[in-house]
Coordinates of C-alpha atoms and ligand atoms in Angstrom, one line a residue:
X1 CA 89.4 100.2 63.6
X2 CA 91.2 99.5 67.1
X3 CA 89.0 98.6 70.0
X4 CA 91.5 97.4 72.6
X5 CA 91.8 99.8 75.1
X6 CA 95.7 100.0 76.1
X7 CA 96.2 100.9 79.6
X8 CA 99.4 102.7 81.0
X9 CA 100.4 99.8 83.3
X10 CA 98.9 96.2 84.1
X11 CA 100.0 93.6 85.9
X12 CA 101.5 90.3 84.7
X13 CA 100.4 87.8 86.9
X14 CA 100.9 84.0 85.7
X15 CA 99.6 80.6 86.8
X16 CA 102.5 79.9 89.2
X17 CA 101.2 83.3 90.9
X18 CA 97.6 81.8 91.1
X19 CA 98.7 77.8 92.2
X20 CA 100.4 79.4 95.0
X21 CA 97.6 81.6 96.4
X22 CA 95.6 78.3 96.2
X23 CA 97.8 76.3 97.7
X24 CA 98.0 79.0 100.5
X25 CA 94.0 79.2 100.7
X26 CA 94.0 75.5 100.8
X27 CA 96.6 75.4 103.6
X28 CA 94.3 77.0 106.2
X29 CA 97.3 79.3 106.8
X30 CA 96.4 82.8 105.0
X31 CA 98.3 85.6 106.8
X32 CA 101.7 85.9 107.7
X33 CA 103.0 82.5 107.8
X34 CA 105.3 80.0 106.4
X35 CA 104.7 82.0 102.3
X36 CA 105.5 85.0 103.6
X37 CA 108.8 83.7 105.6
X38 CA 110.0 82.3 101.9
X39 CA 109.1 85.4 100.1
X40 CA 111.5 87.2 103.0
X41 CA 114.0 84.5 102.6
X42 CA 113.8 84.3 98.7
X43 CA 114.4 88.7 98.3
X44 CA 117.2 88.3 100.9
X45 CA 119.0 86.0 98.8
X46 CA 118.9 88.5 95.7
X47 CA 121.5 90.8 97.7
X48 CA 124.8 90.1 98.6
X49 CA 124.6 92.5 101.7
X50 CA 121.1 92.5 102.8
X51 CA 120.9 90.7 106.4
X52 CA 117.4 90.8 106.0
X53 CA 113.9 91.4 104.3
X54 CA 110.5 92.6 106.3
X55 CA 107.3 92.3 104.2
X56 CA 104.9 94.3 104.5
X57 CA 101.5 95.1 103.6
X58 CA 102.5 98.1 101.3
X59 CA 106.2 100.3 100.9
X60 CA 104.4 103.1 102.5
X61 CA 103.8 101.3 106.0
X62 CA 107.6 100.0 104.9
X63 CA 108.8 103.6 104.4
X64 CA 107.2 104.5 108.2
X65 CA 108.5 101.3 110.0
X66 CA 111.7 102.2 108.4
X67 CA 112.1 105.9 109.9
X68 CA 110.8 105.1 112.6
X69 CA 113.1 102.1 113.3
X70 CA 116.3 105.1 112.6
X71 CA 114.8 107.2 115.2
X72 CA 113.0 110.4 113.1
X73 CA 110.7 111.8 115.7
X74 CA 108.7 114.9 116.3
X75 CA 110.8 117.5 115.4
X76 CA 112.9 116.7 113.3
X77 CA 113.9 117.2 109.8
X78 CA 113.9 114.7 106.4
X79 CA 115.3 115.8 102.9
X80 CA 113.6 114.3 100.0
X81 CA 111.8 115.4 96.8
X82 CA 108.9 117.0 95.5
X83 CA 108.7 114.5 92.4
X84 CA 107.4 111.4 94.1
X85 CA 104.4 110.0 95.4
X86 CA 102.7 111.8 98.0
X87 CA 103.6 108.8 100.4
X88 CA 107.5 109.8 100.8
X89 CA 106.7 112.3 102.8
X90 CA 103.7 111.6 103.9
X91 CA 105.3 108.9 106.1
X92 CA 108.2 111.7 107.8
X93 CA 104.6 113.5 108.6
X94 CA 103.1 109.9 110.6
X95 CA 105.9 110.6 112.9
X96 CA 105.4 114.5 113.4
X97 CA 108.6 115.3 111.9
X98 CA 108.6 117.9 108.6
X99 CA 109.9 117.0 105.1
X100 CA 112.3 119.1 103.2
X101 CA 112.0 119.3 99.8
X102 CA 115.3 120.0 97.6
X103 CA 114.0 120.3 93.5
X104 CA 115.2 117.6 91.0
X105 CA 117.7 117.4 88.1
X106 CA 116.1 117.6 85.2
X107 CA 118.0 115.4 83.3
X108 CA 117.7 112.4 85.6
X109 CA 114.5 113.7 88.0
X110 CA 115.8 112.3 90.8
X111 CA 116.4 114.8 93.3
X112 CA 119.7 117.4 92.3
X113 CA 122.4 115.7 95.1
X114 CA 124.6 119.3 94.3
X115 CA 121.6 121.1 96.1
X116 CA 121.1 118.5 99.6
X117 CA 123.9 120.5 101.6
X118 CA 122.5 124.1 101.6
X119 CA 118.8 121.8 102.8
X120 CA 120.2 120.7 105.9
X121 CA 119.5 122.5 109.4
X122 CA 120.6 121.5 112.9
X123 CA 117.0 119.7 112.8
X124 CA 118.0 117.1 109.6
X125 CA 117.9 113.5 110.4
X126 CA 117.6 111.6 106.9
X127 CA 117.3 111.5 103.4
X128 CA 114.8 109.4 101.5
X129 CA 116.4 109.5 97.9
X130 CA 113.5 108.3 95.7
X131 CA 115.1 106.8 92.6
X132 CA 112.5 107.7 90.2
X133 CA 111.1 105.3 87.5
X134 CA 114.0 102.8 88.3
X135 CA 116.9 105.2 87.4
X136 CA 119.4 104.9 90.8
X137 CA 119.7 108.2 92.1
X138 CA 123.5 109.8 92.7
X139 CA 124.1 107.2 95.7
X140 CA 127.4 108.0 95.9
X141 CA 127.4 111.6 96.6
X142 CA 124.2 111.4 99.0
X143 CA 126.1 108.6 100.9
X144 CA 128.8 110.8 101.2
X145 CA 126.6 113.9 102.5
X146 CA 124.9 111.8 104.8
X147 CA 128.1 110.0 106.3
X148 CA 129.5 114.2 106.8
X149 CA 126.5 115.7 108.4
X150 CA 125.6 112.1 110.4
X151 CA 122.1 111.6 108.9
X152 CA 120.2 108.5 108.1
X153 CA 119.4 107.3 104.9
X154 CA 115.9 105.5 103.6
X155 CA 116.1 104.7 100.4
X156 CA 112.6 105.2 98.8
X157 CA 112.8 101.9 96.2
X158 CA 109.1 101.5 94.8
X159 CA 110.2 101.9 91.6
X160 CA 114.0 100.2 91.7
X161 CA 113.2 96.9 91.2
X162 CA 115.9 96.0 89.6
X163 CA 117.9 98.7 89.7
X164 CA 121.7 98.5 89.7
X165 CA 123.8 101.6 90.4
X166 CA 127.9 101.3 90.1
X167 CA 127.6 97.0 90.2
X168 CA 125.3 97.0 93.5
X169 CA 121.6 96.2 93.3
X170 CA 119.4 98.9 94.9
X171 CA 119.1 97.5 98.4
X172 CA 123.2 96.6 98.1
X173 CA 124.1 99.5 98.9
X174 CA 125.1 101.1 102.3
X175 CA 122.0 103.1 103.2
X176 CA 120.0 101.9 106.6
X177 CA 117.2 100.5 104.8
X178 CA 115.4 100.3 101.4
X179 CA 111.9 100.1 100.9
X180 CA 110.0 98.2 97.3
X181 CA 106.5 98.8 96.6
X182 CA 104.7 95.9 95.0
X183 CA 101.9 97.8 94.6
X184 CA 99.2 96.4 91.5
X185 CA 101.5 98.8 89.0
X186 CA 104.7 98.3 89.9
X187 CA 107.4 96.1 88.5
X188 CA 106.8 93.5 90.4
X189 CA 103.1 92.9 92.5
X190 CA 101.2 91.4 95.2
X191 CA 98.2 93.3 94.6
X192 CA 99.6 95.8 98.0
X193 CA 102.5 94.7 99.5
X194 CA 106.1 96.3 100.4
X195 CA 109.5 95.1 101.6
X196 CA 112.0 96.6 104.0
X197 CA 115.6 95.6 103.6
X198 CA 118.3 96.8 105.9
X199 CA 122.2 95.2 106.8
X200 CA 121.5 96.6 110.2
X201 CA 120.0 93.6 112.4
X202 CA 118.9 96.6 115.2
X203 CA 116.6 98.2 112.2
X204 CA 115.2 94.8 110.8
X205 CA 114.4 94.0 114.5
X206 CA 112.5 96.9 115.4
X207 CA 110.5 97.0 112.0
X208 CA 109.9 93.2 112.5
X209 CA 108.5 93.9 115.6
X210 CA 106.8 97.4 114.8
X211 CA 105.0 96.1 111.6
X212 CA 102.8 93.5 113.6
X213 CA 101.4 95.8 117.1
X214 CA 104.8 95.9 118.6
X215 CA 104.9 92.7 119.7
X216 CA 108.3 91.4 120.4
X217 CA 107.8 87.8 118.3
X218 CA 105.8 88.1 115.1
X219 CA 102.7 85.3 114.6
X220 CA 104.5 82.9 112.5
X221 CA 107.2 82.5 115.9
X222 CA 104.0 82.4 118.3
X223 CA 103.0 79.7 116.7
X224 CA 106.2 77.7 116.2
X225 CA 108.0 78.3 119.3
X226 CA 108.2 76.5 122.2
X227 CA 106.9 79.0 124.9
X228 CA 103.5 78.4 125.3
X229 CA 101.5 79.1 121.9
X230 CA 99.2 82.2 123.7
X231 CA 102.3 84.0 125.2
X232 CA 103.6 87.6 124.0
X233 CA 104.7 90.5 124.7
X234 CA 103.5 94.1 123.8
X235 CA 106.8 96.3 123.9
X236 CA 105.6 99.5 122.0
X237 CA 102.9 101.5 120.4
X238 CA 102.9 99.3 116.7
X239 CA 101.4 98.9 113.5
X240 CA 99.1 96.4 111.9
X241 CA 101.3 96.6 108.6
X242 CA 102.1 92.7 107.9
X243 CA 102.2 90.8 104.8
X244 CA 99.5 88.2 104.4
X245 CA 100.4 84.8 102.7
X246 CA 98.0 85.4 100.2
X247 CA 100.3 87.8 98.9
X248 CA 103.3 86.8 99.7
X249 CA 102.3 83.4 97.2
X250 CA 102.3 85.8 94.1
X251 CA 105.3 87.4 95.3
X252 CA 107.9 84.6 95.1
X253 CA 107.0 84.1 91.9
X254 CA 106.8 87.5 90.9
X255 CA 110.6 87.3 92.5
X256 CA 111.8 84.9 90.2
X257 CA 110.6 87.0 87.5
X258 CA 111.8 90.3 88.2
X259 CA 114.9 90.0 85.5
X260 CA 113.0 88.8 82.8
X261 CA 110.5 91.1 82.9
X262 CA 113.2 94.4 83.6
X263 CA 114.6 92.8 80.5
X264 CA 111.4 93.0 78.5
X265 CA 110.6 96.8 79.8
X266 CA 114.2 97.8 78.9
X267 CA 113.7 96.6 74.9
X268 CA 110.8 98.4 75.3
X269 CA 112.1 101.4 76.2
X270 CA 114.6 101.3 73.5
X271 CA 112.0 101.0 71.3
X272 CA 110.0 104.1 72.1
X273 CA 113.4 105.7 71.9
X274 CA 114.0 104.1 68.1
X275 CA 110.7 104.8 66.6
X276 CA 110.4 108.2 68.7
X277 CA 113.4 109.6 68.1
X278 CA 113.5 112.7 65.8
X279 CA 109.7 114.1 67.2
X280 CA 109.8 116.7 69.6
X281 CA 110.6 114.6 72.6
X282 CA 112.8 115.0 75.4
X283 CA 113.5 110.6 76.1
X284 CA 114.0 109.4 79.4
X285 CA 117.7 109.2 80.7
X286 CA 120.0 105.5 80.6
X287 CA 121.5 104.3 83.5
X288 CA 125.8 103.9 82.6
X289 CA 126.4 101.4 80.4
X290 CA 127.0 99.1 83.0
X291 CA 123.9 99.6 85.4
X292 CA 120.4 98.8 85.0
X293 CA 117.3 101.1 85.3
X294 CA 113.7 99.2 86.3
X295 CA 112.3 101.0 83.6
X296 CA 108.9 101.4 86.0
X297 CA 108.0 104.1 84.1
X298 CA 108.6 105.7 80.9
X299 CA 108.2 109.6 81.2
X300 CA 108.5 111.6 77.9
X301 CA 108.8 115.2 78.3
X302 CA 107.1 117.0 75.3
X303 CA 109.0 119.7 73.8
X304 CA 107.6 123.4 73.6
X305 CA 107.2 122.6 69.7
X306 CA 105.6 119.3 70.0
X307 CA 102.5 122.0 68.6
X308 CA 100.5 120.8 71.6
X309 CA 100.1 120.7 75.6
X310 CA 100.6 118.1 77.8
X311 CA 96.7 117.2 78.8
X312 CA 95.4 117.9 75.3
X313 CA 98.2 114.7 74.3
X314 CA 97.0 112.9 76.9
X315 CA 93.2 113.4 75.8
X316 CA 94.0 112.2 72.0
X317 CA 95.8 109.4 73.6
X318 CA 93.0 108.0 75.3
X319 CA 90.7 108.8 72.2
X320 CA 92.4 106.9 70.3
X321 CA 92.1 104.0 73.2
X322 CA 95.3 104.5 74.7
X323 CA 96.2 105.5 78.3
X324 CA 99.0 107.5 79.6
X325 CA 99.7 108.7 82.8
X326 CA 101.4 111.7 84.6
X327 CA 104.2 110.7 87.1
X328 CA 104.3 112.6 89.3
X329 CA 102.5 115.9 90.4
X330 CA 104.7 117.4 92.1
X331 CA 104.1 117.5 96.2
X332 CA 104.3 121.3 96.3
X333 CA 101.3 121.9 93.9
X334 CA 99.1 119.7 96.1
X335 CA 96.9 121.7 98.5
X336 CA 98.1 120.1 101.6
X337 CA 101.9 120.4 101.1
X338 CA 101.5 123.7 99.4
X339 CA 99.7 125.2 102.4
X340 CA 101.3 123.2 105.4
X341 CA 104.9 124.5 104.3
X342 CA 103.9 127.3 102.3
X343 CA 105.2 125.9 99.1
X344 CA 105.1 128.5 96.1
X345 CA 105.2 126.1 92.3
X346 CA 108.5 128.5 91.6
X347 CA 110.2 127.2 94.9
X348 CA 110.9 123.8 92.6
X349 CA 111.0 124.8 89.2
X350 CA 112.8 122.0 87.4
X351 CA 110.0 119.7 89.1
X352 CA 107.6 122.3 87.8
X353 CA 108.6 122.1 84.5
X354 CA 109.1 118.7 83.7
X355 CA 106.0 118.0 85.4
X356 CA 103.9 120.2 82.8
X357 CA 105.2 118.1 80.2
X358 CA 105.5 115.2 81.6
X359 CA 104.0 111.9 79.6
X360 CA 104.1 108.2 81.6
X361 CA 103.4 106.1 78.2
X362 CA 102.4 102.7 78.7
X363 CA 105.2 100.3 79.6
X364 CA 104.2 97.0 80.7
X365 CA 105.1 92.9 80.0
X366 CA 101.8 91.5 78.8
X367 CA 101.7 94.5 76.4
X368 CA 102.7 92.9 72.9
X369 CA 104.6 94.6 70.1
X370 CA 101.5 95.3 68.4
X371 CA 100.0 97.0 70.9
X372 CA 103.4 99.1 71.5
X373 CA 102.8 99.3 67.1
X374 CA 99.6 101.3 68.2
X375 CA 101.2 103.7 70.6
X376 CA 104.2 104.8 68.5
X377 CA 101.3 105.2 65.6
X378 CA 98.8 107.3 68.0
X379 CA 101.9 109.5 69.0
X380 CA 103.4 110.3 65.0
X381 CA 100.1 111.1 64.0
X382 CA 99.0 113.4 67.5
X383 CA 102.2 115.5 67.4
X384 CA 103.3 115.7 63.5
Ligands
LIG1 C1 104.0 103.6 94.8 C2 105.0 104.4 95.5 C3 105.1 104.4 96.9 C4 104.1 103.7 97.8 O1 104.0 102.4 97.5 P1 102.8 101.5 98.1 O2 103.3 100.1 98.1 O3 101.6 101.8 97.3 O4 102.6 102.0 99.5 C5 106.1 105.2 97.5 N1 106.9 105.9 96.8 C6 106.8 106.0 95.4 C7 107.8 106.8 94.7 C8 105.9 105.3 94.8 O5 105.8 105.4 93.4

């Protein structure tokens, strides 16, 4: 008999992670302070072009801060897609402006770059390419559309860390900014926690400022500077979206582990793909030969003659003690996208397909090749 219940994800937190957070407890200094400055300074150096890094308490508030910081206001227009977590466009909503959705190509489920030009109005501002489960979306031709029709572009990272797309490093490339989600899931964590990174000083100053009340110095500078130590300066309507130190102290080891465990996920991948293969299946797509996907997430699709639905797999999963998960539902089936823009589930039917066969099967670094054993076992036996 197997008792262990398998989760879809957990976290892989070590005792580097948990000296750190005591050091900062001991310190007397737990919000944004001197751990949080590193972890900035520490992600910065990862990039060739990054000028700079702005942590924050979660990719979401980085995502606002960031399109705010380009200027999308009331009004105005954002292209992303439907296949992504309710916060990519929940954050184009924070600042009154509407997203557009344009549907995904189902062979990579990022969103179909072919199909961006025929979404754009005299009202689009920005794209937020989300490059789902770690795979780098088409960059190249998005750039390219956004450099013809003049519109700003946030990459939505949460899941691209590390991702490397045609050399560059997710966050290399020329977009304004990029946003990572260190959420408890995610590749890397700090329980909640995001980062901005941009190569346009102008955007890293106003998120700086706009992630901490709009106050032109952030604490850390208030408190090291030699103006007197109560003095500031409110210059806009801000946030309270700031890293604490707390988690910054499990981030900069999480950092410095980012590689090895991308490397772990990636033979793990393979693996599914090995034992899989030859079952009704459609596998999650590569990057080229000489990229690198996150692997964040391993979505299956199950084929119309797997002999069984999507929830009825994930039910025999779990009966047999192993999670799965379902990334993502699509934004247009939810009630509140679905009415606010009138949303129809046809209007994105490749995101409407792979959706209702869509399987996240666990992927994590603490789970052992046993455990992964288990999984590959649960699925021969649910869908022969
Ligand atoms: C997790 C996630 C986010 C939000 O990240 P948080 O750090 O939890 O705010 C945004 N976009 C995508 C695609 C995500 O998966």
């Amino acid at each position: 008999m197997e008792h262990k219940f398998i989760p879809f994800a957990l976290p892989d937190i070590g005792e580097e992670e948990i000296a750190e957070v005591v050091d900062a407890l001991r310190s007397g200094w737990i919000t944004t302070g001197p751990k949080t400055k590193r972890f900035e300074q520490d992600f910065s150096s990862v990039f060739d072009a990054v000028t700079e890094s702005i942590a924050v308490n979660s990719a979401t508030a980085g995502l606002h801060i960031a399109l705010e910081a380009v200027g999308i206001s009331s009004g105005d227009e954002v292209i992303t897609t439907p296949y992504t977590f309710t916060a990519t466009a929940e954050v184009v909503r924070y600042l009154g402006a509407h997203p557009v959705f344009v549907d995904i190509d189902p062979n990579t489920l990022n969103i179909d770059q072919t199909k961006i030009e025929a979404a754009i109005t005299s009202k689009t501002k920005a794209i937020i390419p989300v490059h789902f489960a770690g795979l780098a979306c088409d960059m190249t031709e998005i750039l390219r559309i956004a450099r013809k029709h003049n519109l700003k572009v946030i990459e939505d990272a949460a899941h691209a860390l590390p991702t490397r797309y045609q050399g560059k490093l997710i966050g290399d490339l020329e977009s304004d900014a990029a946003v990572f989600s260190f959420y408890a899931t995610k590749t890397i964590t700090t329980g909640e926690g995001g980062m901005v990174v941009t190569r346009n000083p102008d955007i890293a100053a106003r998120c700086r400022m706009m992630r901490l009340h709009g106050i032109s110095r952030d604490a850390f500078d208030r408190y090291t500077s030699t103006k007197p130590s109560w003095h500031y300066e409110v210059v806009a309507p801000g946030f309270k979206y700031n890293m604490t130190d707390l988690a910054a102290a499990m981030g900069i080891h999480q950092l410095k582990k980012a590689w090895p465990f991308q490397k772990r996920r990636q033979a793990m991948a393979e693996r599914y793909d090995r034992e899989l293969a030859g079952f009704p299946i459609k596998f999650p797509p590569h990057a080229a030969h000489e990229d690198m996907h996150a692997w964040h997430l391993y979505v299956i699709q199950l084929q119309s003659n797997a002999g069984m639905q999507r929830d009825r797999f994930i039910e025999e999963m779990s009966q047999r003690g192993i999670g799965c998960s379902v990334h993502f539902i699509p934004l247009h089936l939810h009630p509140y996208w679905r009415d606010t823009y009138k949303l129809k589930p046809e209007d994105f039917p490749n995101a409407l397909a792979v959706y209702q066969s869509a399987v996240s099967l666990p992927l994590y670094t603490k789970m052992t090749d046993e455990d992964q054993s288990r999984v590959v076992r649960a699925i021969r036996e649910i869908i022969s």
